[in-house]
CSV table of C-alpha atoms in Angstrom, one decimal:
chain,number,residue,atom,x,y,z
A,26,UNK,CA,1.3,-31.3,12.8
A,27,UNK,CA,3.9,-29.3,15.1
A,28,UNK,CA,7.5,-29.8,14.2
A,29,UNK,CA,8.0,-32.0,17.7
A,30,UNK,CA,4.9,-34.3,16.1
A,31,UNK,CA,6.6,-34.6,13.2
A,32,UNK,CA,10.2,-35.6,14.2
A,33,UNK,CA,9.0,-38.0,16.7
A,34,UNK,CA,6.9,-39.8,13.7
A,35,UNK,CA,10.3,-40.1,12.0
A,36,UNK,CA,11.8,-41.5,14.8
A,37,UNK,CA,8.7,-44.0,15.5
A,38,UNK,CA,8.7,-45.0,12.1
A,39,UNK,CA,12.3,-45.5,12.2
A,40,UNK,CA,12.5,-47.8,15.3
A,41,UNK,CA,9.7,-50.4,13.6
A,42,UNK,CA,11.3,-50.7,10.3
A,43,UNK,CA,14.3,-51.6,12.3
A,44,UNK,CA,12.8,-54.3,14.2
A,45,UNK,CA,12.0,-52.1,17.3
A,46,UNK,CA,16.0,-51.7,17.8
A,47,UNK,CA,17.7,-48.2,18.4
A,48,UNK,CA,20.5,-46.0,17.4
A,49,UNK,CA,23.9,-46.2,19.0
A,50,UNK,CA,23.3,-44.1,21.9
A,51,UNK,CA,19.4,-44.1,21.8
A,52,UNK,CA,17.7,-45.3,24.7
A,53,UNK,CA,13.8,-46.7,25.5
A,54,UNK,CA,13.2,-43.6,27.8
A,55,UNK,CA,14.0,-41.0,24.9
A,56,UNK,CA,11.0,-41.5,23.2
A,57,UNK,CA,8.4,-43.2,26.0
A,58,UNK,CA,7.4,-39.9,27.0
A,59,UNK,CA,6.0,-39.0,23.3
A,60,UNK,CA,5.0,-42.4,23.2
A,61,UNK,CA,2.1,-41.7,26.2
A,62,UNK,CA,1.5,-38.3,24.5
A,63,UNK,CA,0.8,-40.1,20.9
A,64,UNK,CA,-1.0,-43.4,22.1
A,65,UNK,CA,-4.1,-42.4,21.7
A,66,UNK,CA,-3.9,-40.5,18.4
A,67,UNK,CA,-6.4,-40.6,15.6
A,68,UNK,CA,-4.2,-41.9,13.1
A,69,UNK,CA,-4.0,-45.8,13.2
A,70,UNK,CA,-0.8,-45.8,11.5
A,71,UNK,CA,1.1,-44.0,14.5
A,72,UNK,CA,-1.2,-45.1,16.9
A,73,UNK,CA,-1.8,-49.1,16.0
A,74,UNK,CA,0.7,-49.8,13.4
A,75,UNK,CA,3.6,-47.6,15.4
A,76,UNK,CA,3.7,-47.5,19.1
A,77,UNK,CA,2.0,-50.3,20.1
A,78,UNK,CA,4.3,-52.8,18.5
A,79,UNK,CA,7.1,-51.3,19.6
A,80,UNK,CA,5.5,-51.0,23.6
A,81,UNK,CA,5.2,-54.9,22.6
A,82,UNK,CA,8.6,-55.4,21.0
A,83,UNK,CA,10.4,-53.2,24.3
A,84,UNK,CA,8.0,-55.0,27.4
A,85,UNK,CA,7.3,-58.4,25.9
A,86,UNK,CA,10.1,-59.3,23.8
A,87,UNK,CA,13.4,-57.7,24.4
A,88,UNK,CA,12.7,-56.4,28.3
A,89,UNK,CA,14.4,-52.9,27.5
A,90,UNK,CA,12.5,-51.6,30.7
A,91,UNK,CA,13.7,-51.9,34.2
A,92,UNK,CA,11.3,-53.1,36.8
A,93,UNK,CA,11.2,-49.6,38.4
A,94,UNK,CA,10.6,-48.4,34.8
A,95,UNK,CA,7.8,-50.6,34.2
A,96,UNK,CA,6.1,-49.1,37.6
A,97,UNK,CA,6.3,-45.8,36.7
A,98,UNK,CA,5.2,-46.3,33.3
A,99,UNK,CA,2.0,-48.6,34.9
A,100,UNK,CA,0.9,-45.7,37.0
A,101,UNK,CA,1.3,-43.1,34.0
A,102,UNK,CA,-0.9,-45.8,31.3
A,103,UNK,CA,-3.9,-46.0,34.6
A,104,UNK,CA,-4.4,-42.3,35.0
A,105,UNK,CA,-6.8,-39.7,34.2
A,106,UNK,CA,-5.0,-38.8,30.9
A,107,UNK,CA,-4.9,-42.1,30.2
A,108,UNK,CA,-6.8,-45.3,30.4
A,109,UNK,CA,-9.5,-43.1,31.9
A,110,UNK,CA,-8.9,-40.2,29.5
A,111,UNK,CA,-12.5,-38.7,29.4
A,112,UNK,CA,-14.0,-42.0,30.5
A,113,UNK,CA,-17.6,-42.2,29.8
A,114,UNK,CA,-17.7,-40.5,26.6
A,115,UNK,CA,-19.1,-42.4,23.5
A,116,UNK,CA,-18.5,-41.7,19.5
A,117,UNK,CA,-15.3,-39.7,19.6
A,118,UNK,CA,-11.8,-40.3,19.5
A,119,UNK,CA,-10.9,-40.3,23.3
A,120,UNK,CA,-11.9,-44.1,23.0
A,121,UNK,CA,-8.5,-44.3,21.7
A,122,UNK,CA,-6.3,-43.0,24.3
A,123,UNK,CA,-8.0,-45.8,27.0
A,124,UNK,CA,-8.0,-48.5,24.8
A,125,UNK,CA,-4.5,-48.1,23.7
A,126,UNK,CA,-3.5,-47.5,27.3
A,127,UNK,CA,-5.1,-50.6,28.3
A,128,UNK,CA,-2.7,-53.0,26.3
A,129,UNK,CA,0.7,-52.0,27.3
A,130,UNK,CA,-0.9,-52.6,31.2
A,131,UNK,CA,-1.3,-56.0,29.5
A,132,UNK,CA,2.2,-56.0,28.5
A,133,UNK,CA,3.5,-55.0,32.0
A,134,UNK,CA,1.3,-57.5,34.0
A,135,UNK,CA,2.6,-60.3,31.4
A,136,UNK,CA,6.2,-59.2,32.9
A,137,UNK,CA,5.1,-59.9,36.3
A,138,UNK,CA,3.3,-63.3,35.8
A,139,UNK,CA,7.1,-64.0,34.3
A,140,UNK,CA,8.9,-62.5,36.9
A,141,UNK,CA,7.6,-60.9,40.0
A,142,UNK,CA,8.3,-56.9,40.3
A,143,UNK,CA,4.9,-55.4,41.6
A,144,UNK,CA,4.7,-55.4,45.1
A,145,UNK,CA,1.2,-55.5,46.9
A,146,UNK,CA,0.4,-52.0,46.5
A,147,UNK,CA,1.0,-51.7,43.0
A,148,UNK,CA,-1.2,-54.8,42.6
A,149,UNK,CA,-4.1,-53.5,44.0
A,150,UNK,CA,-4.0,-50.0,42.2
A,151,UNK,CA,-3.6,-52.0,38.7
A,152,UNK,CA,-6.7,-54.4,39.7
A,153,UNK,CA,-8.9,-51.7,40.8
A,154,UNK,CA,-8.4,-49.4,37.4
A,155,UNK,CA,-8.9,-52.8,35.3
A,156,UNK,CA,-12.0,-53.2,37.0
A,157,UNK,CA,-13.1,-50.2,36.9
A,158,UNK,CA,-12.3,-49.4,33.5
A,159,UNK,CA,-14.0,-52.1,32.8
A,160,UNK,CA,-17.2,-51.0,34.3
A,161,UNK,CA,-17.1,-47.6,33.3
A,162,UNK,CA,-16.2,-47.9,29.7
A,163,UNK,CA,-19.2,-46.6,27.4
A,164,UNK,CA,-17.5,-46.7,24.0
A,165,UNK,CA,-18.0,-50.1,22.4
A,166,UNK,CA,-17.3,-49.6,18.7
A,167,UNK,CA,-15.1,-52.5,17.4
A,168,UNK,CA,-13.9,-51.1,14.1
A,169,UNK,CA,-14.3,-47.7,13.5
A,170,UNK,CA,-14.2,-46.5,9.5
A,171,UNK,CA,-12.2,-43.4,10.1
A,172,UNK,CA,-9.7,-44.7,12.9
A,173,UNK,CA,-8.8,-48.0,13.0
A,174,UNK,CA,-9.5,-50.4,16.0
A,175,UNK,CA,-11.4,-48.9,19.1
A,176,UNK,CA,-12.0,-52.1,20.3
A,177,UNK,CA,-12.4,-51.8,24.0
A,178,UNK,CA,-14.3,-54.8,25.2
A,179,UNK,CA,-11.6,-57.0,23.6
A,180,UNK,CA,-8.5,-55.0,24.8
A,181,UNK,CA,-9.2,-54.9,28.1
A,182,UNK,CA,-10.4,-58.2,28.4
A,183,UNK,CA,-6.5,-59.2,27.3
A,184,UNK,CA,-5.3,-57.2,30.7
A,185,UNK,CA,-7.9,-59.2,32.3
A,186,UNK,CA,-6.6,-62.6,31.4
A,187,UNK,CA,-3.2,-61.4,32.3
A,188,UNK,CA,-4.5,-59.8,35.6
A,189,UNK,CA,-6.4,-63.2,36.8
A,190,UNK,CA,-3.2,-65.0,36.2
A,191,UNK,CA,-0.7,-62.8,38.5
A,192,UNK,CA,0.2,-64.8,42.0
A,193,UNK,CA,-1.4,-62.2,44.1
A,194,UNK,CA,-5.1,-63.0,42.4
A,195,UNK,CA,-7.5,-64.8,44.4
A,196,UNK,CA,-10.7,-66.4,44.3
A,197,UNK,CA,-12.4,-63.1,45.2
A,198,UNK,CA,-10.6,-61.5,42.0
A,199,UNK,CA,-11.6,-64.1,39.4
A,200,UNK,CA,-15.1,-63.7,40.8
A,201,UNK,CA,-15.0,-60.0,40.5
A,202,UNK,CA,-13.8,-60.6,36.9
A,203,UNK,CA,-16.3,-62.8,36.2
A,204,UNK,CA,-18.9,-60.3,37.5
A,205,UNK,CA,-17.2,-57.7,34.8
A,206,UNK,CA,-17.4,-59.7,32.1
A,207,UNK,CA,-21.5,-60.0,32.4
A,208,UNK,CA,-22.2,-56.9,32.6
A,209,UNK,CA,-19.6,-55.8,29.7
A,210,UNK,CA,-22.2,-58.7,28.3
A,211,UNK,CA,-25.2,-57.0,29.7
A,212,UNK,CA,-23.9,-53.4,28.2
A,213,UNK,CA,-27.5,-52.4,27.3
A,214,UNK,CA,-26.0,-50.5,24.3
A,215,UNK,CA,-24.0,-52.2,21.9
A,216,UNK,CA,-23.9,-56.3,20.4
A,217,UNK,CA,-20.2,-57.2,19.9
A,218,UNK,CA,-19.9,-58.3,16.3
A,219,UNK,CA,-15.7,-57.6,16.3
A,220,UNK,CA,-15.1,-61.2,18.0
A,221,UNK,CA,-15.0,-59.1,21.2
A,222,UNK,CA,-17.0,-62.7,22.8
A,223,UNK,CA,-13.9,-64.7,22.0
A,224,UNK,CA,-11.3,-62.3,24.2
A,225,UNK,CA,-13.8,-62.6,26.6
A,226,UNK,CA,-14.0,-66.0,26.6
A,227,UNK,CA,-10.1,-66.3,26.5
A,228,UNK,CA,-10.4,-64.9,30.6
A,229,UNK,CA,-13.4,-68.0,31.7
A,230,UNK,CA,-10.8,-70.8,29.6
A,231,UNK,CA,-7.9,-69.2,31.8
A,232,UNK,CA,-10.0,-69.9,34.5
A,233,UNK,CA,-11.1,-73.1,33.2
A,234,UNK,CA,-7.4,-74.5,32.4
A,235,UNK,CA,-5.6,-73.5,35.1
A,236,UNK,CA,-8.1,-74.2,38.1
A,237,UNK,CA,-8.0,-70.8,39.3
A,238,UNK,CA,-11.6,-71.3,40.3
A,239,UNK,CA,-14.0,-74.2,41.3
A,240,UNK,CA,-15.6,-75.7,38.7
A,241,UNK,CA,-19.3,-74.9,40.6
A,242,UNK,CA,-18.4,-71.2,40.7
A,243,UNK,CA,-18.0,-71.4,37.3
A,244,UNK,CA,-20.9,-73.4,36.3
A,245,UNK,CA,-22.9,-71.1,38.5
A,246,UNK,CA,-21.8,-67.9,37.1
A,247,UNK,CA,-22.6,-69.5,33.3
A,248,UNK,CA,-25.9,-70.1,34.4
A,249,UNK,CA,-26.5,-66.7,35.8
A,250,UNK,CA,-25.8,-65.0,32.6
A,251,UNK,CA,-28.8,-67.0,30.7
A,252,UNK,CA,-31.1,-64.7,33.4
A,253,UNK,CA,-31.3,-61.9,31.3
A,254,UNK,CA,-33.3,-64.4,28.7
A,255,UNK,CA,-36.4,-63.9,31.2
A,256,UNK,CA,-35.7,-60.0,31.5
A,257,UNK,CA,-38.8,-58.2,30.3
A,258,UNK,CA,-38.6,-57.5,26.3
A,259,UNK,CA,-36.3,-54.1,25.4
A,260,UNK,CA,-33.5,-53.8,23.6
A,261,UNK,CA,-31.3,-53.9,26.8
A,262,UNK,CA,-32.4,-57.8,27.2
A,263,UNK,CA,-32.0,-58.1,23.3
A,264,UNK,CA,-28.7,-57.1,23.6
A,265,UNK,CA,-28.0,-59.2,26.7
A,266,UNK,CA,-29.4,-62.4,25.3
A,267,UNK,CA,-27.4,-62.3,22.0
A,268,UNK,CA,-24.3,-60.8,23.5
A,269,UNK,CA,-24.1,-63.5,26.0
A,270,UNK,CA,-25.3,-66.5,23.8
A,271,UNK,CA,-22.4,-65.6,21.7
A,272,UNK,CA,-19.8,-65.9,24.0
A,273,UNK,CA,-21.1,-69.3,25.3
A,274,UNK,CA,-20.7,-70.7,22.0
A,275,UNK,CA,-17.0,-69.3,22.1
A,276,UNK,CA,-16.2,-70.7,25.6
A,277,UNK,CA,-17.8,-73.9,24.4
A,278,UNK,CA,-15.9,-74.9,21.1
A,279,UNK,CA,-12.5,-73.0,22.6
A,280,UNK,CA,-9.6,-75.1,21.5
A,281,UNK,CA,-10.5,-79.0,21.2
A,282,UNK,CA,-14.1,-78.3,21.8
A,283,UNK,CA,-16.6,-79.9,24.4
A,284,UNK,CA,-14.4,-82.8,24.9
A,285,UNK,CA,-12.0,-80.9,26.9
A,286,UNK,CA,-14.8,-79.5,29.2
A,287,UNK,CA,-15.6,-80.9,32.8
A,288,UNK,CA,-19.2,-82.2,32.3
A,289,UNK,CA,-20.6,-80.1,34.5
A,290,UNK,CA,-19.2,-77.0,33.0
A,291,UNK,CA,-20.0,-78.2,29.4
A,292,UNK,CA,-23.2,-79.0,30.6
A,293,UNK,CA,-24.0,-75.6,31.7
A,294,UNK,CA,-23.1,-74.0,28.5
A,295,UNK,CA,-25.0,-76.0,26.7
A,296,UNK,CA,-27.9,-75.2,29.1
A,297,UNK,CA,-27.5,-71.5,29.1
A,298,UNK,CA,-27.5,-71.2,25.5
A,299,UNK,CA,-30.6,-72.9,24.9
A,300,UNK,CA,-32.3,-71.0,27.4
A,301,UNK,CA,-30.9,-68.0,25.1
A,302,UNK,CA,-31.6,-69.7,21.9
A,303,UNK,CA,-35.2,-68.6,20.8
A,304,UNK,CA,-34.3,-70.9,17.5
A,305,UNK,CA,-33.3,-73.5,19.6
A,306,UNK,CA,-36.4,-76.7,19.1
């Protein structure tokens, strides 16, 4: 570990068994810059345990960023180096960097939903790399033994549900999210077994709670996913059908359960999942 490594996991270690304040004279920007460099590392402690809580602590809780800093540090967290940091790789520890990255965009688009500070432009560039990080993502591991929490369907479904709520999203968005979440669904590769169905299911009750899109569009789209039960057998429609039958039975039982569902919505969960149920009598 070089000797810049090491002082700066002092100093990180420092600021969260202080409760995320700072030295007299410290400020947020002296150690943001490491922060980006580090987000990704290997080690959970630093990485999960260390600077994510305190990107929390600074953006969500205390607002130690101003709104031009909070710009800047969105358009460092969506480039190459990080939340697309060797995008499309699989089984190695760049997963890290992009998933990590992902969560403080969270952060900053929680800011905005509070407050308005991104103008259009800087709404469109964050939309586009959600989506597309979504899309292009490869690395699915939940838990990983040796590093701590990958966890990349569930983190950037969190940025999601904060994206869809932002003023400037419109129906087109929520449908383009929508269209995301099936084929993060329809992965072909991996079945979600790290309650990755429940983040997901977080954006659709958004959706569902705040009328950000009509109830047939909805309904529509949840039937649509219960296709892929009539896909020909592979293990690409294997891991369709279960993925997706899981997180109907999270969107259905969300909060106070079926009650709180419009019919027709409830209706076409409990449809879709039988289609996808090959227990189901």
């Amino acid at each position: 570990m070089s000797e810049i490594k090491q002082q700066f996991v002092r100093d990180i270690e420092r600021i969260a068994a202080n409760q995320y304040q700072l030295d007299a004279g410290e400020k947020p920007g002296d150690f943001v810059e490491l922060m980006l460099q580090y987000i990704g590392d290997p080690d959970p402690q630093l990485r999960d345990e260390s600077i994510y809580p305190t990107f929390y602590a600074w953006i969500h809780r205390e607002n130690k960023f101003t709104e031009g800093e909070l710009r800047r540090l969105l358009l460092v967290l969506t480039d190459e180096q990080h939340l697309f940091y060797q995008i499309g790789s699989a089984g190695d520890d760049s997963v890290f960097t992009r998933t990590f990255s992902v969560l403080p965009i969270a952060l900053i688009l929680g800011q905005h939903r509070k407050q308005p500070f991104l103008d259009q432009t800087d709404f469109e560039h964050v939309k586009r790399a959600l989506l597309r990080y979504y899309r292009e993502e490869q690395d699915l591991r939940g838990y990983v033994p040796e590093g701590g929490w990958a966890h990349s369907a569930a983190h950037g479904a969190d940025a999601l549900d904060e994206l869809i709520q932002c003023p400037e999203s419109d129906e087109a968005l929520q449908l383009e999210v929508l269209d995301a979440i099936a084929g993060m669904l329809h992965n072909g590769a991996h079945i979600f077994c790290e309650e990755e169905d429940e983040r997901m299911a977080t954006i659709v009750h958004t959706m569902l709670g705040k009328e950000l899109l009509p109830i047939e569009r909805i309904a529509d789209w949840i039937n649509s996913l219960a296709e892929c039960g009539n896909w020909p057998r592979s293990r690409s429609q294997r891991i369709a059908q279960v993925n997706s039958k899981q997180f109907l039975r999270a969107l259905f039982f969300r909060k106070t359960g079926p009650q709180s569902c419009d019919q027709r919505v409830a209706s076409a969960i409990v449809g879709a999942e039988a289609k996808l149920n090959r227990f189901a009598e």
